[in-house]
Every structure is written in structure tokens, then in C-alpha cells.
mmCIF file of C-alpha atoms in Angstrom:
data_model
loop_
_atom_site.group_PDB
_atom_site.id
_atom_site.type_symbol
_atom_site.label_atom_id
_atom_site.label_comp_id
_atom_site.label_asym_id
_atom_site.label_seq_id
_atom_site.Cartn_x
_atom_site.Cartn_y
_atom_site.Cartn_z
ATOM 1 C CA UNK A 8 150.512 -45.853 130.883
ATOM 2 C CA UNK A 9 152.417 -48.934 132.065
ATOM 3 C CA UNK A 10 155.680 -50.493 131.457
ATOM 4 C CA UNK A 11 156.416 -53.983 131.081
ATOM 5 C CA UNK A 12 159.402 -56.207 130.284
ATOM 6 C CA UNK A 13 157.981 -59.616 128.612
ATOM 7 C CA UNK A 14 160.195 -62.488 128.642
ATOM 8 C CA UNK A 15 159.319 -64.871 125.942
ATOM 9 C CA UNK A 16 160.393 -68.607 125.150
ATOM 10 C CA UNK A 17 161.762 -68.540 121.651
ATOM 11 C CA UNK A 18 163.560 -71.912 121.807
ATOM 12 C CA UNK A 19 160.398 -73.410 119.709
ATOM 13 C CA UNK A 20 159.487 -72.940 116.266
ATOM 14 C CA UNK A 21 159.160 -69.019 116.457
ATOM 15 C CA UNK A 22 160.003 -66.827 113.631
ATOM 16 C CA UNK A 23 163.577 -65.495 113.192
ATOM 17 C CA UNK A 24 163.218 -61.794 114.739
ATOM 18 C CA UNK A 25 161.496 -62.377 117.915
ATOM 19 C CA UNK A 26 163.554 -60.836 121.005
ATOM 20 C CA UNK A 27 163.724 -63.046 124.091
ATOM 21 C CA UNK A 28 162.820 -59.921 125.820
ATOM 22 C CA UNK A 29 160.678 -57.049 124.861
ATOM 23 C CA UNK A 30 160.048 -53.834 127.064
ATOM 24 C CA UNK A 31 156.989 -51.942 125.862
ATOM 25 C CA UNK A 32 154.604 -49.162 127.345
ATOM 26 C CA UNK A 33 150.930 -49.204 126.672
ATOM 27 C CA UNK A 34 147.633 -48.510 128.729
ATOM 28 C CA UNK A 35 147.698 -51.774 129.919
ATOM 29 C CA UNK A 36 148.899 -55.480 129.632
ATOM 30 C CA UNK A 37 146.496 -56.216 126.780
ATOM 31 C CA UNK A 38 147.415 -52.913 124.940
ATOM 32 C CA UNK A 39 150.958 -53.890 125.313
ATOM 33 C CA UNK A 40 150.775 -57.238 123.925
ATOM 34 C CA UNK A 41 148.692 -55.937 120.912
ATOM 35 C CA UNK A 42 151.651 -53.489 120.198
ATOM 36 C CA UNK A 43 153.991 -56.558 120.412
ATOM 37 C CA UNK A 44 151.794 -58.338 118.301
ATOM 38 C CA UNK A 45 151.449 -55.852 115.311
ATOM 39 C CA UNK A 46 155.301 -55.308 115.465
ATOM 40 C CA UNK A 47 156.370 -58.985 115.503
ATOM 41 C CA UNK A 48 153.461 -60.852 114.305
ATOM 42 C CA UNK A 49 151.723 -63.925 115.235
ATOM 43 C CA UNK A 50 151.716 -66.479 117.019
ATOM 44 C CA UNK A 51 153.185 -64.686 119.931
ATOM 45 C CA UNK A 52 155.810 -67.176 121.790
ATOM 46 C CA UNK A 53 154.891 -68.305 125.194
ATOM 47 C CA UNK A 54 155.723 -65.978 127.917
ATOM 48 C CA UNK A 55 157.913 -67.055 130.566
ATOM 49 C CA UNK A 56 157.802 -63.856 132.668
ATOM 50 C CA UNK A 57 155.933 -60.696 133.000
ATOM 51 C CA UNK A 58 157.672 -57.633 134.850
ATOM 52 C CA UNK A 59 155.175 -54.860 135.507
ATOM 53 C CA UNK A 60 156.375 -51.231 135.932
ATOM 54 C CA UNK A 61 160.390 -52.401 135.853
ATOM 55 C CA UNK A 62 162.657 -50.190 137.798
ATOM 56 C CA UNK A 63 165.130 -48.862 135.092
ATOM 57 C CA UNK A 64 166.973 -46.603 137.020
ATOM 58 C CA UNK A 65 169.861 -49.241 137.403
ATOM 59 C CA UNK A 66 169.497 -50.130 133.622
ATOM 60 C CA UNK A 67 173.190 -50.670 132.207
ATOM 61 C CA UNK A 68 174.090 -51.590 128.727
ATOM 62 C CA UNK A 69 174.713 -55.040 128.409
ATOM 63 C CA UNK A 70 172.726 -56.137 131.287
ATOM 64 C CA UNK A 71 169.835 -57.252 129.420
ATOM 65 C CA UNK A 72 169.729 -59.842 126.382
ATOM 66 C CA UNK A 73 171.168 -58.579 123.176
ATOM 67 C CA UNK A 74 173.032 -55.864 125.117
ATOM 68 C CA UNK A 75 171.070 -52.802 123.418
ATOM 69 C CA UNK A 76 170.580 -49.510 125.038
ATOM 70 C CA UNK A 77 166.702 -48.727 126.021
ATOM 71 C CA UNK A 78 164.622 -46.481 123.953
ATOM 72 C CA UNK A 79 162.311 -44.115 125.673
ATOM 73 C CA UNK A 80 159.986 -45.877 127.908
ATOM 74 C CA UNK A 81 157.528 -43.086 128.661
ATOM 75 C CA UNK A 82 156.271 -43.175 125.129
ATOM 76 C CA UNK A 83 153.603 -46.086 124.164
ATOM 77 C CA UNK A 84 155.242 -48.356 122.093
ATOM 78 C CA UNK A 85 158.486 -50.976 122.181
ATOM 79 C CA UNK A 86 161.329 -49.517 123.842
ATOM 80 C CA UNK A 87 163.579 -52.617 124.330
ATOM 81 C CA UNK A 88 165.003 -53.496 121.552
ATOM 82 C CA UNK A 89 165.052 -49.704 121.006
ATOM 83 C CA UNK A 90 162.739 -48.598 118.286
ATOM 84 C CA UNK A 91 160.955 -45.567 119.616
ATOM 85 C CA UNK A 92 164.291 -43.505 119.978
ATOM 86 C CA UNK A 93 162.996 -40.805 117.711
ATOM 87 C CA UNK A 94 159.548 -40.204 118.803
ATOM 88 C CA UNK A 95 156.264 -42.427 119.757
ATOM 89 C CA UNK A 96 154.983 -44.220 116.796
ATOM 90 C CA UNK A 97 151.581 -45.967 116.090
ATOM 91 C CA UNK A 98 151.863 -49.658 116.122
ATOM 92 C CA UNK A 99 151.135 -50.044 112.417
ATOM 93 C CA UNK A 100 154.676 -48.228 111.953
ATOM 94 C CA UNK A 101 156.634 -50.202 114.291
ATOM 95 C CA UNK A 102 157.950 -53.000 111.634
ATOM 96 C CA UNK A 103 160.854 -55.336 111.625
ATOM 97 C CA UNK A 104 162.497 -53.350 108.782
ATOM 98 C CA UNK A 105 164.167 -49.720 109.063
ATOM 99 C CA UNK A 106 161.876 -46.994 108.198
ATOM 100 C CA UNK A 107 162.702 -46.216 104.590
ATOM 101 C CA UNK A 108 163.953 -42.351 103.932
ATOM 102 C CA UNK A 109 161.114 -39.950 103.233
ATOM 103 C CA UNK A 110 158.280 -42.272 104.641
ATOM 104 C CA UNK A 111 155.675 -40.409 107.352
ATOM 105 C CA UNK A 112 155.980 -40.386 110.879
ATOM 106 C CA UNK A 113 153.202 -40.429 113.537
ATOM 107 C CA UNK A 114 150.608 -37.418 113.375
ATOM 108 C CA UNK A 115 151.572 -36.968 109.786
ATOM 109 C CA UNK A 116 148.827 -36.859 106.992
ATOM 110 C CA UNK A 117 148.559 -40.260 105.063
ATOM 111 C CA UNK A 118 147.406 -39.409 101.813
ATOM 112 C CA UNK A 119 144.261 -41.919 100.882
ATOM 113 C CA UNK A 120 145.628 -43.065 97.788
ATOM 114 C CA UNK A 121 149.050 -44.102 99.341
ATOM 115 C CA UNK A 122 148.139 -46.060 102.453
ATOM 116 C CA UNK A 123 144.995 -46.842 104.247
ATOM 117 C CA UNK A 124 145.958 -47.522 107.821
ATOM 118 C CA UNK A 125 142.276 -47.506 108.910
ATOM 119 C CA UNK A 126 141.860 -50.781 107.509
ATOM 120 C CA UNK A 127 144.765 -52.201 109.531
ATOM 121 C CA UNK A 128 144.003 -54.032 112.871
ATOM 122 C CA UNK A 129 146.850 -52.520 114.414
ATOM 123 C CA UNK A 130 145.784 -48.823 113.685
ATOM 124 C CA UNK A 131 142.958 -49.255 116.296
ATOM 125 C CA UNK A 132 145.308 -50.250 119.035
#
């Protein structure tokens, strides 16, 4: 697994909700970009900087944009802004809104009648 800090130029026409910096862990850069696309949608803003395997040992809250703490960077998924603080989630569960109470977590059985994640492009990422 590889960690990346992805810096975006969000000054253009990009929708609200895109952070200027995303911390993400995946199999490689393409996998990380797919996780980000599935989470925030397309089009992806232009990237201004890519930092592969950033050193997080000196991280202090408030030293990155938005001033938030980090999530867990060893799990596949987005760890900054912190979204994966309760466990790794598949990309289709990483959404811009909070998880409603009682929804399923990664590894849970998903009844076919309720949701068909297999048809989602993000489910294969």
C-alpha cells in the first residue's frame, strides 16, 4: 500500500466539497485517484502537487489545510480529511455525507434487494 498527499487547485469551477488536500492510501497512485474520484466525484480538479509516502511522524493538528487531525493512513481509503477513523471502508461507502445510523459497514452482508454495490464502478476499485 502507498500513501499520498494529493494537492488540488480548487480555485476554478469545482463543486463545493472538494478539499484542497486529500490524504489517501491505496495500491498505487491510480488506485488512490480512483478512491478520490469515487468519493468526491468528477471532474477531478487539476493536481498541483503529489507527495508519495509522506512522512507523517511530524504531523501536528493545524499544520495542514482545514486544520483537522489525520484518519488512519495504514488502511486503504481517504485518511485526510479524516473519514476512515472507524475502519477501512470500500470506496462506495466513502460519501460526502455522514453515515446514517444503522447502515452497513465494510464486510457486512448487503441484501440484494436493498443495494447492489456490484453494479457500481467504485465497487471494483
